[in-house]
Amino acid sequence: VHDDIEAGQIIEAGPATIQVLNSAYAIEKNTSNNSSVVYLVLEDGTLSCLTTYRTEAVTAWCKLNTAGKFISAAVIGDNIYFCVERKNGWFIEKFVDDYYSDCSLRLTSETPQRDWSGLEHLEGEEVVVLANGFSLGKFKVEEGEIHLLDEADEIIAGLPYEHLIEPLPYMVEAERPYSPKALRVIGARFRILDSKSFCIDIGSGYFHYPLKRIHRDKIFDSPPLTYSGDVQMRALGWIREMNKPMWSIKSDEPLAFTLLSAVAEIKLKE
């Protein structure tokens, strides 16, 4: 598909129509699933990604936004670069696997410290900070500096971005003469991979599921560990708006999260 995409082209993607400003194509390093990603920079400054896993027969679109506008994309070797226009200027940025904030920078110090400089490119912005593996929250950059509450010898500071994952609403079977009045999610099982944070709303509002309690041999003040496996939980309440998703995963914590699958058990009210 990437050989047929040109700048200025209009693509019909299901119910959406997108106009391409620039495109780039990348093949994943892990060739076991024969996967690839097409990055499409759109005229509205957003980025659309078409991911294809040929081994699994999966093709899916997702949309990326940033604090600014994507201008251009390029793939050089194994690296994916973007030209981004932000409030404080134009930047050439690169996707890095273990960075979970935009326009971010890793800073180190031989001795632990609270005050960190070198963030002039984010002047006036509110940044999220990851220090020694802990997510410390948000801090405002003033005169190129941030001031932490605790000392650290390594931080990653950058603009926060939020991931949002939701399923399609419940689809009524064709043989049903009428739609149900409500549905209830009795329980759900989520399979996650190499994740350190899991924030979900399954009927009672968003909450951070404590992955650390799965690692029962670890102390409470240790950094979050990566977890791979199934997370099962029960749900509360009925969903009466049938176009509402059954669950929603959302977070702007600068920590890893990958969802592989979700299975829900539901009950219908006729």
Coordinates of C-alpha atoms in Angstrom, one line a residue:
V1 CA 0.0 0.0 0.0
H2 CA 2.9 2.4 0.7
D3 CA 4.0 2.5 -2.9
D4 CA 0.6 4.0 -3.9
I5 CA 0.4 6.8 -1.4
E6 CA 1.4 10.3 -2.6
A7 CA 1.4 13.8 -1.1
G8 CA -1.9 15.5 -1.5
Q9 CA -3.7 12.2 -2.0
I10 CA -7.2 11.8 -0.5
I11 CA -7.8 8.4 1.1
E12 CA -11.2 6.9 2.0
A13 CA -10.6 5.1 5.4
G14 CA -14.0 3.7 6.4
P15 CA -16.3 6.6 7.4
A16 CA -13.3 9.0 7.4
T17 CA -11.7 11.0 4.6
I18 CA -8.0 12.0 5.1
Q19 CA -5.7 14.1 3.0
V20 CA -2.1 13.1 3.0
L21 CA 0.6 15.8 3.4
N22 CA 3.6 13.5 3.7
S23 CA 4.1 9.7 4.2
A24 CA 6.8 7.3 5.5
Y25 CA 7.0 3.6 5.7
A26 CA 8.6 1.4 8.4
I27 CA 9.1 -2.4 8.9
E28 CA 9.2 -3.6 12.4
K29 CA 12.5 -5.1 13.6
N30 CA 10.7 -8.2 14.8
T31 CA 9.9 -10.0 11.5
S32 CA 8.3 -13.0 13.1
N33 CA 4.8 -11.4 12.7
N34 CA 5.7 -9.9 9.3
S35 CA 4.5 -6.4 10.4
S36 CA 4.8 -2.9 8.9
V37 CA 3.5 0.6 9.7
V38 CA 2.7 3.4 7.3
Y39 CA 2.9 6.9 8.8
L40 CA 0.8 9.5 7.1
V41 CA 1.2 13.2 8.0
L42 CA -2.2 14.9 7.4
E43 CA -2.9 18.5 6.5
D44 CA -4.5 19.2 9.9
G45 CA -1.1 18.5 11.6
T46 CA -2.1 15.1 13.0
L47 CA -0.5 11.7 12.2
S48 CA -2.4 8.6 11.0
C49 CA -0.8 5.2 11.3
L50 CA -1.8 2.1 9.3
T51 CA -0.4 -1.0 11.0
T52 CA -0.4 -4.3 9.3
Y53 CA 0.4 -7.7 10.9
R54 CA 0.2 -10.1 7.9
T55 CA 0.8 -13.2 10.1
E56 CA -2.2 -12.4 12.2
A57 CA -4.2 -11.0 9.3
V58 CA -4.7 -7.7 11.2
T59 CA -4.9 -4.2 9.6
A60 CA -5.7 -1.2 11.8
W61 CA -5.7 2.6 11.8
C62 CA -4.8 4.8 14.7
K63 CA -4.4 8.6 15.0
L64 CA -1.7 10.5 16.9
N65 CA -1.9 14.1 18.1
T66 CA 0.9 16.1 19.7
A67 CA 1.3 19.5 21.3
G68 CA 1.8 21.2 18.0
K69 CA 1.7 20.0 14.4
F70 CA 3.4 17.2 12.5
I71 CA 4.9 18.6 9.4
S72 CA 6.8 15.7 7.8
A73 CA 7.9 12.1 8.4
A74 CA 10.9 10.1 7.3
V75 CA 12.3 6.6 7.9
I76 CA 16.1 6.3 7.8
G77 CA 17.3 2.8 8.5
D78 CA 15.6 1.6 11.7
N79 CA 14.9 5.2 12.9
I80 CA 11.6 7.1 12.4
Y81 CA 11.9 10.9 12.4
F82 CA 9.3 13.7 12.4
C83 CA 9.5 17.4 11.8
V84 CA 7.2 19.0 14.3
E85 CA 6.1 22.6 14.7
R86 CA 5.6 23.5 18.4
K87 CA 5.0 26.7 20.3
N88 CA 8.7 27.3 20.9
G89 CA 9.9 26.4 17.4
W90 CA 10.5 23.6 14.9
F91 CA 12.0 20.3 16.0
I92 CA 13.4 17.2 14.4
E93 CA 12.2 14.4 16.7
K94 CA 12.7 10.6 16.7
F95 CA 10.6 7.7 18.0
V96 CA 12.4 6.0 20.9
D97 CA 11.0 2.9 22.4
D98 CA 11.5 3.6 26.1
Y99 CA 10.5 7.3 26.0
Y100 CA 6.9 7.9 26.9
S101 CA 6.6 11.7 26.5
D102 CA 6.9 14.0 23.5
C103 CA 9.8 16.3 22.7
S104 CA 11.5 14.6 25.6
L105 CA 15.1 14.8 26.9
R106 CA 17.1 12.5 29.1
L107 CA 19.3 14.3 31.7
T108 CA 21.8 12.7 34.1
S109 CA 23.9 13.9 37.0
E110 CA 26.8 12.4 38.9
T111 CA 25.2 13.4 42.2
P112 CA 21.4 13.4 42.9
Q113 CA 19.8 16.8 42.6
R114 CA 16.4 18.5 42.7
D115 CA 17.0 21.3 40.3
W116 CA 17.4 20.4 36.6
S117 CA 18.3 22.8 33.7
G118 CA 18.7 22.3 30.0
L119 CA 15.0 22.4 29.1
E120 CA 14.9 25.7 27.3
H121 CA 13.2 24.1 24.3
L122 CA 10.2 23.5 26.6
E123 CA 10.1 26.9 28.1
G124 CA 6.7 27.7 29.7
E125 CA 5.4 24.2 29.1
E126 CA 4.1 21.7 31.7
V127 CA 6.2 18.5 31.4
V128 CA 5.9 15.0 32.9
V129 CA 9.0 13.7 34.6
L130 CA 10.3 10.1 35.0
A131 CA 13.0 10.0 37.6
N132 CA 15.0 6.8 38.4
G133 CA 12.0 4.8 37.1
F134 CA 9.3 6.7 39.1
S135 CA 6.7 8.9 37.5
L136 CA 6.9 12.1 39.5
G137 CA 4.0 14.1 38.0
K138 CA 4.0 17.4 36.1
F139 CA 6.2 20.4 36.5
K140 CA 6.3 23.8 34.7
V141 CA 9.5 24.8 32.9
E142 CA 10.7 28.3 34.0
E143 CA 13.9 29.8 32.6
G144 CA 14.8 26.4 31.2
E145 CA 14.6 24.7 34.6
I146 CA 12.3 22.4 36.7
H147 CA 12.5 21.9 40.4
L148 CA 11.6 18.5 41.8
L149 CA 10.5 17.6 45.3
D150 CA 13.0 14.7 45.6
E151 CA 16.5 14.2 44.4
A152 CA 17.4 12.1 41.4
D153 CA 20.4 11.3 39.3
E154 CA 18.6 10.7 36.1
I155 CA 15.4 12.0 34.6
I156 CA 13.4 12.0 31.4
A157 CA 11.3 15.2 30.9
G158 CA 8.9 15.8 28.1
L159 CA 5.4 16.9 27.0
P160 CA 2.7 14.6 28.2
Y161 CA 0.6 12.6 25.8
E162 CA -2.4 10.5 26.5
H163 CA -3.2 7.1 25.1
L164 CA -6.9 6.1 24.7
I165 CA -8.1 2.6 23.9
E166 CA -11.8 1.8 23.6
P167 CA -13.8 -1.0 22.0
L168 CA -16.6 -0.5 19.5
P169 CA -20.0 -0.3 21.1
Y170 CA -22.0 -3.5 21.5
M171 CA -23.4 -4.6 18.1
V172 CA -26.9 -6.1 18.1
E173 CA -27.2 -9.5 16.4
A174 CA -29.0 -9.3 13.1
E175 CA -31.6 -11.9 14.1
R176 CA -32.7 -9.8 17.1
P177 CA -36.0 -8.0 16.4
Y178 CA -35.1 -5.1 18.7
S179 CA -32.1 -3.6 20.6
P180 CA -31.6 -4.3 24.3
K181 CA -32.4 -1.6 26.7
A182 CA -29.1 -1.8 28.6
L183 CA -26.1 -4.0 29.0
R184 CA -23.9 -4.8 32.0
V185 CA -20.3 -5.9 31.9
I186 CA -20.1 -8.7 34.4
G187 CA -16.3 -9.1 34.1
A188 CA -13.4 -8.7 31.7
R189 CA -10.0 -10.1 31.1
F190 CA -7.2 -7.9 29.6
R191 CA -4.0 -9.4 28.3
I192 CA -1.2 -6.9 28.6
L193 CA 2.5 -7.0 27.6
D194 CA 5.6 -5.4 29.3
S195 CA 3.4 -2.8 31.0
K196 CA 4.1 -0.6 34.0
S197 CA 0.9 1.3 34.3
F198 CA -2.8 0.3 33.7
C199 CA -5.5 2.9 34.1
I200 CA -9.1 1.8 33.2
D201 CA -12.7 2.7 33.5
I202 CA -14.9 -0.3 33.6
G203 CA -18.0 1.2 35.0
S204 CA -17.0 3.2 38.1
G205 CA -14.6 5.8 36.7
Y206 CA -10.9 5.7 35.8
F207 CA -8.6 4.1 38.3
H208 CA -5.0 2.8 38.3
Y209 CA -5.0 -1.0 38.6
P210 CA -2.1 -1.9 41.0
L211 CA 0.1 -4.1 38.9
K212 CA 2.7 -4.1 41.7
R213 CA 0.5 -6.3 43.9
I214 CA 1.1 -9.1 41.3
H215 CA 4.8 -9.0 42.2
R216 CA 4.3 -10.0 45.8
D217 CA 8.0 -10.4 46.6
K218 CA 8.8 -6.7 45.7
I219 CA 8.9 -3.9 48.2
F220 CA 6.5 -1.0 47.9
D221 CA 9.0 1.8 47.4
S222 CA 10.7 0.1 44.4
P223 CA 10.1 1.4 40.8
P224 CA 7.3 -0.1 38.8
L225 CA 8.2 -3.5 37.2
T226 CA 7.0 -4.6 33.8
Y227 CA 4.2 -7.1 33.9
S228 CA 3.0 -9.4 31.1
G229 CA -0.1 -11.6 31.5
D230 CA -3.8 -11.5 32.1
V231 CA -5.6 -9.0 34.4
Q232 CA -9.1 -10.0 35.4
M233 CA -11.6 -7.6 37.0
R234 CA -15.3 -7.3 37.8
A235 CA -17.5 -4.4 36.7
L236 CA -20.3 -2.3 38.3
G237 CA -23.5 -0.8 36.9
W238 CA -25.5 -0.9 33.7
I239 CA -24.7 0.8 30.5
R240 CA -27.9 2.4 29.1
E241 CA -26.4 4.4 26.3
M242 CA -25.8 1.6 23.8
N243 CA -23.4 3.7 21.7
K244 CA -21.1 4.0 24.8
P245 CA -18.0 1.7 24.9
M246 CA -18.0 -1.1 27.5
W247 CA -14.7 0.0 28.9
S248 CA -12.0 2.6 28.4
I249 CA -8.3 2.7 29.0
K250 CA -6.7 6.1 29.3
S251 CA -3.5 7.5 30.8
D252 CA -0.9 10.2 30.4
E253 CA 1.6 8.6 32.8
P254 CA 5.1 8.3 31.1
L255 CA 5.1 4.6 31.6
A256 CA 4.9 1.6 29.2
F257 CA 1.6 0.0 28.4
T258 CA 0.6 -2.5 25.7
L259 CA -2.8 -4.1 25.3
L260 CA -2.8 -7.4 23.4
S261 CA -6.5 -8.4 23.8
A262 CA -9.6 -7.9 25.8
V263 CA -12.5 -10.3 26.5
A264 CA -15.7 -9.2 28.3
E265 CA -18.6 -11.2 29.7
I266 CA -21.8 -9.2 29.4
K267 CA -25.5 -9.4 30.4
L268 CA -28.3 -7.8 28.4
K269 CA -31.5 -6.3 29.6
E270 CA -34.3 -6.8 27.1

